[in-house]
Coordinates of N, CA and C in Angstrom, one line a residue:
M19 N 94.4 92.2 109.6 CA 95.4 93.2 110.0 C 95.4 93.3 111.5
A20 N 96.5 93.5 112.1 CA 96.6 93.7 113.5 C 97.9 94.5 113.8
A21 N 97.9 95.1 114.9 CA 99.0 96.0 115.3 C 99.7 95.5 116.5
E22 N 99.5 94.2 116.9 CA 100.0 93.6 118.1 C 101.5 93.8 118.3
N23 N 102.3 93.6 117.2 CA 103.7 93.6 117.4 C 104.4 94.9 117.2
S24 N 103.6 96.0 117.3 CA 104.2 97.3 117.1 C 104.2 98.2 118.3
G25 N 104.0 97.5 119.5 CA 103.8 98.3 120.7 C 102.4 98.6 121.1
W26 N 101.5 98.4 120.1 CA 100.1 98.6 120.3 C 99.5 97.3 120.7
V27 N 98.5 97.3 121.6 CA 97.8 96.0 121.9 C 96.3 96.3 121.8
T28 N 95.6 95.2 121.4 CA 94.2 95.3 121.3 C 93.5 95.4 122.7
L29 N 92.7 96.4 122.8 CA 91.9 96.6 124.0 C 90.6 95.9 123.9
A30 N 90.1 95.3 125.0 CA 88.9 94.6 125.0 C 87.9 95.2 126.0
E31 N 86.7 94.8 126.1 CA 85.7 95.3 127.0 C 86.2 95.5 128.4
P32 N 86.9 94.5 129.0 CA 87.4 94.7 130.3 C 88.4 95.9 130.5
D33 N 88.9 96.4 129.4 CA 89.8 97.6 129.4 C 89.0 98.9 129.3
M34 N 87.7 98.8 129.3 CA 86.9 100.0 129.1 C 87.2 101.1 130.2
P35 N 87.2 100.7 131.5 CA 87.5 101.7 132.5 C 88.9 102.3 132.4
R36 N 89.9 101.5 132.0 CA 91.2 102.1 131.7 C 91.2 103.1 130.6
L37 N 90.5 102.7 129.5 CA 90.4 103.7 128.4 C 89.7 104.9 128.8
Q38 N 88.6 104.8 129.5 CA 87.8 105.9 130.0 C 88.7 106.9 130.8
S39 N 89.5 106.3 131.7 CA 90.4 107.1 132.5 C 91.4 107.9 131.7
F40 N 91.9 107.2 130.7 CA 92.8 107.9 129.7 C 92.2 109.0 129.0
L41 N 91.0 108.8 128.5 CA 90.2 109.8 127.7 C 89.9 111.0 128.6
E42 N 89.5 110.8 129.9 CA 89.2 111.9 130.8 C 90.5 112.6 131.2
A43 N 91.6 112.0 131.2 CA 92.9 112.6 131.6 C 93.4 113.4 130.4
N44 N 92.9 113.1 129.2 CA 93.4 113.8 128.0 C 92.1 114.3 127.2
P45 N 91.5 115.4 127.7 CA 90.2 115.8 127.1 C 90.3 116.7 125.9
E46 N 91.5 116.9 125.4 CA 91.6 118.0 124.3 C 90.8 117.7 123.1
Y47 N 90.7 116.4 122.7 CA 89.9 116.1 121.5 C 88.4 116.6 121.7
W48 N 87.8 116.2 122.8 CA 86.4 116.6 123.1 C 86.3 118.1 123.2
R49 N 87.3 118.8 123.8 CA 87.2 120.2 124.0 C 87.3 120.9 122.7
V50 N 88.3 120.5 121.8 CA 88.5 121.2 120.5 C 87.4 120.8 119.5
V51 N 87.1 119.5 119.4 CA 86.2 119.1 118.3 C 84.8 119.2 118.7
M52 N 84.4 118.8 119.9 CA 83.0 118.7 120.3 C 82.6 119.9 121.2
G53 N 83.5 120.6 121.7 CA 83.2 121.8 122.6 C 82.7 121.4 123.9
T54 N 83.0 120.1 124.4 CA 82.5 119.6 125.6 C 83.6 119.0 126.4
A55 N 83.3 118.6 127.6 CA 84.2 117.7 128.4 C 84.1 116.3 127.8
T56 N 85.0 115.4 128.2 CA 85.0 114.0 127.8 C 83.7 113.4 128.3
P57 N 82.8 112.8 127.5 CA 81.6 112.2 128.0 C 81.9 111.0 128.9
A58 N 81.1 110.8 129.9 CA 81.3 109.7 130.9 C 81.2 108.4 130.2
D59 N 80.6 108.3 129.0 CA 80.5 107.0 128.3 C 81.4 107.0 127.0
A60 N 82.4 107.8 127.0 CA 83.2 107.9 125.7 C 83.8 106.6 125.4
A61 N 84.4 105.9 126.3 CA 85.1 104.6 126.0 C 84.0 103.6 125.5
R62 N 82.9 103.5 126.1 CA 81.8 102.6 125.6 C 81.4 103.0 124.2
E63 N 81.3 104.2 123.9 CA 80.9 104.7 122.5 C 82.0 104.3 121.5
I64 N 83.2 104.4 121.9 CA 84.3 104.0 121.0 C 84.3 102.5 120.8
F65 N 84.1 101.7 121.8 CA 84.0 100.2 121.6 C 82.8 99.8 120.8
E66 N 81.7 100.5 121.0 CA 80.5 100.0 120.3 C 80.2 100.7 119.0
G67 N 80.9 101.8 118.7 CA 80.7 102.4 117.4 C 81.0 101.6 116.2
R68 N 80.2 101.6 115.2 CA 80.4 100.8 114.0 C 80.1 101.7 112.8
P69 N 80.7 101.4 111.6 CA 80.3 102.1 110.4 C 78.8 102.0 110.1
P70 N 78.3 102.9 109.3 CA 76.8 102.9 109.0 C 76.5 101.6 108.3
D71 N 75.2 101.2 108.4 CA 74.7 100.0 107.7 C 75.0 100.2 106.2
G72 N 75.4 99.1 105.5 CA 75.6 99.2 104.1 C 77.1 99.4 103.7
W73 N 77.9 99.9 104.7 CA 79.3 100.1 104.4 C 80.0 98.8 104.5
R74 N 80.9 98.5 103.6 CA 81.8 97.4 103.7 C 82.9 97.6 104.7
W75 N 83.1 96.6 105.6 CA 84.2 96.7 106.5 C 84.5 95.3 107.0
D76 N 85.7 95.0 107.5 CA 86.1 93.7 108.0 C 86.1 93.6 109.5
R77 N 86.7 94.6 110.1 CA 86.9 94.4 111.6 C 87.2 95.8 112.2
K78 N 86.6 96.0 113.4 CA 86.9 97.2 114.2 C 87.8 96.7 115.4
T79 N 88.8 97.5 115.6 CA 89.8 97.2 116.7 C 90.1 98.5 117.4
V80 N 90.0 98.4 118.7 CA 90.5 99.5 119.6 C 91.8 99.1 120.2
L81 N 92.8 100.0 119.9 CA 94.2 99.7 120.3 C 94.6 100.7 121.4
G82 N 95.6 100.2 122.2 CA 96.2 101.1 123.2 C 97.7 100.9 123.2
A83 N 98.4 101.9 123.5 CA 99.9 101.9 123.7 C 100.2 102.4 125.1
S84 N 101.0 101.7 125.8 CA 101.3 102.0 127.2 C 102.7 102.5 127.3
G85 N 102.9 103.3 128.4 CA 104.2 103.8 128.7 C 104.9 102.8 129.6
A86 N 106.1 103.1 130.1 CA 106.9 102.2 130.9 C 106.2 101.8 132.2
D87 N 105.3 102.7 132.7 CA 104.6 102.4 133.9 C 103.3 101.6 133.7
G88 N 103.0 101.2 132.4 CA 101.8 100.4 132.1 C 100.6 101.3 131.9
A89 N 100.7 102.6 132.1 CA 99.5 103.4 131.8 C 99.4 103.7 130.3
L90 N 98.2 103.9 129.9 CA 98.0 104.2 128.5 C 98.6 105.6 128.1
V91 N 99.2 105.6 127.0 CA 99.8 106.9 126.5 C 99.1 107.3 125.2
A92 N 98.4 106.3 124.6 CA 97.8 106.6 123.3 C 96.7 105.5 123.1
M93 N 95.7 105.9 122.2 CA 94.7 105.0 121.8 C 94.4 105.2 120.3
A94 N 94.0 104.2 119.7 CA 93.6 104.3 118.2 C 92.4 103.4 118.0
D95 N 91.5 103.9 117.2 CA 90.2 103.2 116.9 C 90.3 103.0 115.4
L96 N 90.5 101.7 115.0 CA 90.7 101.3 113.6 C 89.5 100.5 113.0
I97 N 89.2 100.9 111.8 CA 88.2 100.1 111.0 C 89.0 99.5 109.9
E98 N 89.2 98.2 109.9 CA 90.0 97.5 108.9 C 89.1 97.1 107.8
G99 N 89.6 97.2 106.5 CA 88.9 96.8 105.3 C 87.7 97.7 105.1
L100 N 87.8 99.0 105.4 CA 86.7 99.9 105.2 C 86.6 100.2 103.7
F101 N 85.5 100.0 103.1 CA 85.2 100.2 101.6 C 85.9 99.2 100.7
A102 N 87.1 98.7 101.1 CA 87.9 97.8 100.3 C 88.8 97.0 101.3
P103 N 89.2 95.8 100.9 CA 90.0 95.0 101.9 C 91.3 95.6 102.3
D104 N 91.9 96.4 101.4 CA 93.2 97.0 101.8 C 93.2 98.4 102.3
I105 N 92.1 98.8 102.8 CA 92.1 100.2 103.4 C 91.9 100.1 104.9
A106 N 92.7 100.7 105.7 CA 92.6 100.8 107.1 C 92.1 102.3 107.4
H107 N 91.0 102.4 108.1 CA 90.5 103.7 108.5 C 90.8 104.0 109.9
L108 N 91.4 105.1 110.2 CA 91.7 105.5 111.5 C 90.6 106.5 112.0
G109 N 89.7 105.9 112.9 CA 88.6 106.7 113.3 C 88.9 107.7 114.4
L110 N 89.9 107.3 115.3 CA 90.3 108.2 116.4 C 91.7 107.8 116.8
F111 N 92.5 108.9 117.0 CA 93.9 108.7 117.4 C 94.2 109.7 118.4
I112 N 94.4 109.3 119.7 CA 94.6 110.3 120.8 C 95.9 109.9 121.5
V113 N 96.8 110.9 121.6 CA 98.0 110.7 122.4 C 98.0 111.6 123.6
A114 N 98.5 111.1 124.7 CA 98.5 111.8 126.0 C 99.0 113.2 125.7
G115 N 98.3 114.2 126.3 CA 98.7 115.6 126.1 C 100.1 115.9 126.6
K116 N 100.6 115.1 127.6 CA 102.0 115.4 128.1 C 103.0 115.0 127.1
L117 N 102.6 114.2 126.0 CA 103.6 113.8 125.0 C 103.5 114.7 123.8
H118 N 102.5 115.6 123.7 CA 102.4 116.5 122.5 C 103.7 117.4 122.4
G119 N 104.2 117.5 121.2 CA 105.3 118.3 120.9 C 106.7 117.6 121.2
T120 N 106.6 116.3 121.5 CA 107.8 115.6 121.8 C 108.3 114.7 120.7
G121 N 107.4 114.5 119.7 CA 107.7 113.6 118.6 C 107.1 112.2 118.8
A122 N 106.5 112.0 120.0 CA 106.0 110.7 120.3 C 104.7 110.4 119.5
S123 N 103.9 111.4 119.2 CA 102.7 111.1 118.4 C 103.1 110.6 117.0
R124 N 104.1 111.1 116.4 CA 104.6 110.7 115.1 C 105.1 109.2 115.2
I125 N 105.9 109.0 116.2 CA 106.5 107.6 116.4 C 105.4 106.6 116.6
L126 N 104.4 106.9 117.4 CA 103.3 106.0 117.7 C 102.5 105.8 116.4
Y127 N 102.2 106.9 115.7 CA 101.4 106.7 114.5 C 102.2 105.8 113.5
E128 N 103.5 106.1 113.3 CA 104.3 105.4 112.3 C 104.4 103.9 112.7
S129 N 104.4 103.6 113.9 CA 104.4 102.2 114.3 C 103.1 101.5 114.0
L130 N 102.0 102.2 114.1 CA 100.7 101.7 113.8 C 100.6 101.5 112.3
E131 N 101.1 102.5 111.5 CA 101.0 102.5 110.1 C 101.9 101.3 109.5
E132 N 103.1 101.1 110.1 CA 103.9 100.0 109.7 C 103.3 98.7 109.9
S133 N 102.6 98.5 111.0 CA 101.9 97.3 111.3 C 100.7 97.0 110.4
M134 N 100.0 98.1 110.1 CA 98.9 97.9 109.1 C 99.4 97.6 107.7
H135 N 100.5 98.2 107.3 CA 101.0 97.9 106.0 C 101.5 96.4 106.0
A136 N 102.2 96.0 107.0 CA 102.7 94.6 107.1 C 101.6 93.6 107.0
A137 N 100.4 94.0 107.5 CA 99.2 93.1 107.5 C 98.4 93.2 106.3
G138 N 98.9 94.0 105.3 CA 98.2 94.1 104.0 C 97.5 95.3 103.6
A139 N 97.4 96.3 104.5 CA 96.8 97.6 104.1 C 97.7 98.3 103.1
R140 N 97.0 98.8 102.1 CA 97.7 99.6 101.1 C 97.4 101.1 101.3
W141 N 96.4 101.4 102.1 CA 96.0 102.8 102.3 C 95.6 103.0 103.7
M142 N 95.9 104.2 104.3 CA 95.4 104.6 105.5 C 94.4 105.7 105.2
R143 N 93.3 105.8 105.9 CA 92.2 106.8 105.6 C 91.8 107.4 106.9
L144 N 91.4 108.6 106.9 CA 90.9 109.3 108.1 C 90.1 110.5 107.8
G145 N 89.4 111.0 108.7 CA 88.7 112.3 108.6 C 89.1 113.2 109.7
V146 N 89.5 114.4 109.4 CA 89.9 115.3 110.4 C 89.0 116.5 110.4
V147 N 88.6 117.0 111.5 CA 87.6 118.1 111.6 C 88.3 119.4 111.2
V148 N 87.6 120.1 110.3 CA 88.1 121.4 109.8 C 88.1 122.3 111.0
G149 N 89.2 123.0 111.2 CA 89.4 123.9 112.3 C 90.2 123.3 113.5
N150 N 90.4 122.0 113.5 CA 91.3 121.4 114.4 C 92.7 121.5 113.9
A151 N 93.2 122.7 113.9 CA 94.5 123.1 113.2 C 95.6 122.2 113.6
R152 N 95.8 121.9 114.8 CA 96.9 121.0 115.2 C 96.8 119.6 114.6
A153 N 95.6 119.0 114.6 CA 95.5 117.7 113.9 C 95.6 117.9 112.4
E154 N 95.1 118.9 111.8 CA 95.2 119.1 110.4 C 96.7 119.1 110.0
R155 N 97.5 119.9 110.7 CA 98.9 120.0 110.4 C 99.6 118.7 110.6
F156 N 99.3 118.0 111.7 CA 99.9 116.7 112.0 C 99.7 115.7 110.8
W157 N 98.5 115.5 110.4 CA 98.2 114.6 109.3 C 98.9 115.0 108.0
E158 N 98.9 116.3 107.7 CA 99.5 116.7 106.5 C 101.0 116.4 106.5
K159 N 101.7 116.7 107.7 CA 103.1 116.4 107.8 C 103.4 114.9 107.7
L160 N 102.5 114.1 108.0 CA 102.7 112.6 107.9 C 102.4 112.1 106.4
G161 N 102.0 113.0 105.5 CA 101.8 112.6 104.1 C 100.4 112.3 103.7
F162 N 99.4 112.7 104.6 CA 98.0 112.4 104.2 C 97.6 113.5 103.2
I163 N 96.8 113.1 102.2 CA 96.3 114.0 101.2 C 94.8 114.2 101.3
E164 N 94.4 115.4 101.3 CA 93.0 115.7 101.3 C 92.3 115.3 100.0
L165 N 91.3 114.5 100.1 CA 90.6 114.0 99.0 C 89.3 114.8 98.7
R166 N 88.6 115.1 99.8 CA 87.4 115.9 99.7 C 87.0 116.4 101.0
R167 N 86.0 117.2 101.1 CA 85.4 117.7 102.3 C 83.9 117.2 102.4
R168 N 83.6 116.9 103.6 CA 82.2 116.5 103.9 C 81.7 117.6 104.8
Y169 N 80.5 118.1 104.6 CA 79.9 119.2 105.3 C 78.8 118.8 106.2
D170 N 78.7 119.5 107.3 CA 77.6 119.4 108.3 C 77.4 117.9 108.8
I171 N 78.6 117.4 109.2 CA 78.6 116.0 109.8 C 78.1 116.1 111.2
D172 N 77.1 115.3 111.6 CA 76.6 115.3 113.0 C 77.5 114.5 113.9
L173 N 78.2 115.2 114.8 CA 79.1 114.5 115.7 C 78.5 114.5 117.1
G174 N 77.2 114.6 117.2 CA 76.6 114.6 118.5 C 76.3 116.0 119.0
P175 N 77.2 116.5 119.9 CA 77.0 117.8 120.4 C 77.2 119.0 119.4
R176 N 77.8 118.6 118.3 CA 78.2 119.7 117.4 C 78.2 119.1 116.0
T177 N 77.9 120.0 115.0 CA 78.0 119.7 113.6 C 79.3 120.2 113.0
C178 N 80.0 119.4 112.3 CA 81.4 119.9 111.8 C 81.5 119.5 110.4
D179 N 82.5 120.1 109.8 CA 83.0 119.8 108.4 C 84.2 118.9 108.6
L180 N 84.4 117.9 107.7 CA 85.5 117.0 107.8 C 86.3 117.1 106.5
R181 N 87.6 117.0 106.7 CA 88.5 116.7 105.6 C 88.8 115.2 105.5
V182 N 88.3 114.6 104.4 CA 88.6 113.2 104.2 C 90.0 113.1 103.6
M183 N 90.9 112.3 104.3 CA 92.3 112.3 103.9 C 92.7 110.8 103.7
A184 N 93.7 110.6 102.9 CA 94.2 109.2 102.7 C 95.7 109.3 102.4
K185 N 96.4 108.2 102.7 CA 97.8 108.1 102.5 C 98.1 106.7 101.9
P186 N 98.9 106.6 100.8 CA 99.3 105.3 100.3 C 100.4 104.7 101.2
L187 N 100.3 103.4 101.4 CA 101.3 102.7 102.2 C 102.2 101.8 101.3
A188 N 101.7 101.6 100.1 CA 102.5 100.7 99.2 C 102.6 101.3 97.8
G189 N 103.0 102.6 97.8 CA 103.0 103.2 96.5 C 101.6 103.5 96.0
G190 N 101.4 103.8 94.8 CA 100.1 104.1 94.3 C 99.8 105.6 94.3
D191 N 98.7 105.9 93.7 CA 98.3 107.3 93.6 C 96.9 107.5 94.0
V192 N 96.5 108.7 94.1 CA 95.1 109.1 94.5 C 94.1 108.5 93.6
G193 N 94.4 108.4 92.3 CA 93.5 107.9 91.3 C 93.2 106.4 91.6
E194 N 94.2 105.6 92.0 CA 94.0 104.2 92.4 C 93.1 104.1 93.6
Y195 N 93.3 105.0 94.6 CA 92.5 105.0 95.8 C 91.0 105.3 95.4
L196 N 90.8 106.4 94.6 CA 89.5 106.8 94.3 C 88.7 105.8 93.4
A197 N 89.5 104.9 92.7 CA 88.8 103.9 92.0 C 88.2 102.8 93.0
L198 N 88.8 102.7 94.1 CA 88.3 101.8 95.2 C 87.2 102.4 96.0
V199 N 87.3 103.7 96.2 CA 86.4 104.4 97.1 C 85.8 105.6 96.4
E200 N 84.7 105.4 95.6 CA 84.1 106.4 94.8 C 83.6 107.5 95.7
R201 N 83.1 107.2 96.9 CA 82.5 108.2 97.8 C 83.4 109.3 98.2
D202 N 84.8 109.0 98.1 CA 85.8 110.0 98.5 C 86.2 110.8 97.3
R203 N 85.6 110.7 96.2 CA 86.0 111.5 95.1 C 85.5 113.0 95.4
P204 N 86.4 113.9 95.0 CA 86.0 115.3 95.2 C 84.7 115.6 94.5
D205 N 83.9 116.5 95.0 CA 82.6 116.9 94.4 C 82.9 117.6 93.1

């Protein structure tokens, strides 16, 4: 799976300073979710973060989308093949604050989703922090369905509850997804 022809490009380690600058210029995620400023090593943590040992996954990709001036306007952290070959997990999706409320976030996400579907993903999966109301509404409007909640997840500076959500990209229903990913079954 890859998102190269959707306006998104794969970021590599040499892009780390560029990503860090973008994250610092758009600190809302850290402020709302973590209760802190953007950490000085946020980009490195994104590039180096991996699923826990024992979890099945194929590839981690950090993507960026640029505006007309070449500056990053969005970033996405994808884990492809998480738990099953046809599941793409969106670990982090940040759009520049200046674009919030313009419809750009939806367009950017939909281009990412189309690319993942074209590359074989049948499901998009993510976790959204309970209480991050703007993000919760955004994902619901895009058709994501809450599967379960996970409680007391250690995110570093804060412990949070997560809504595990998924969306079918090629038809199918929640039962089919849950047959693939038993850990996402409601308690």
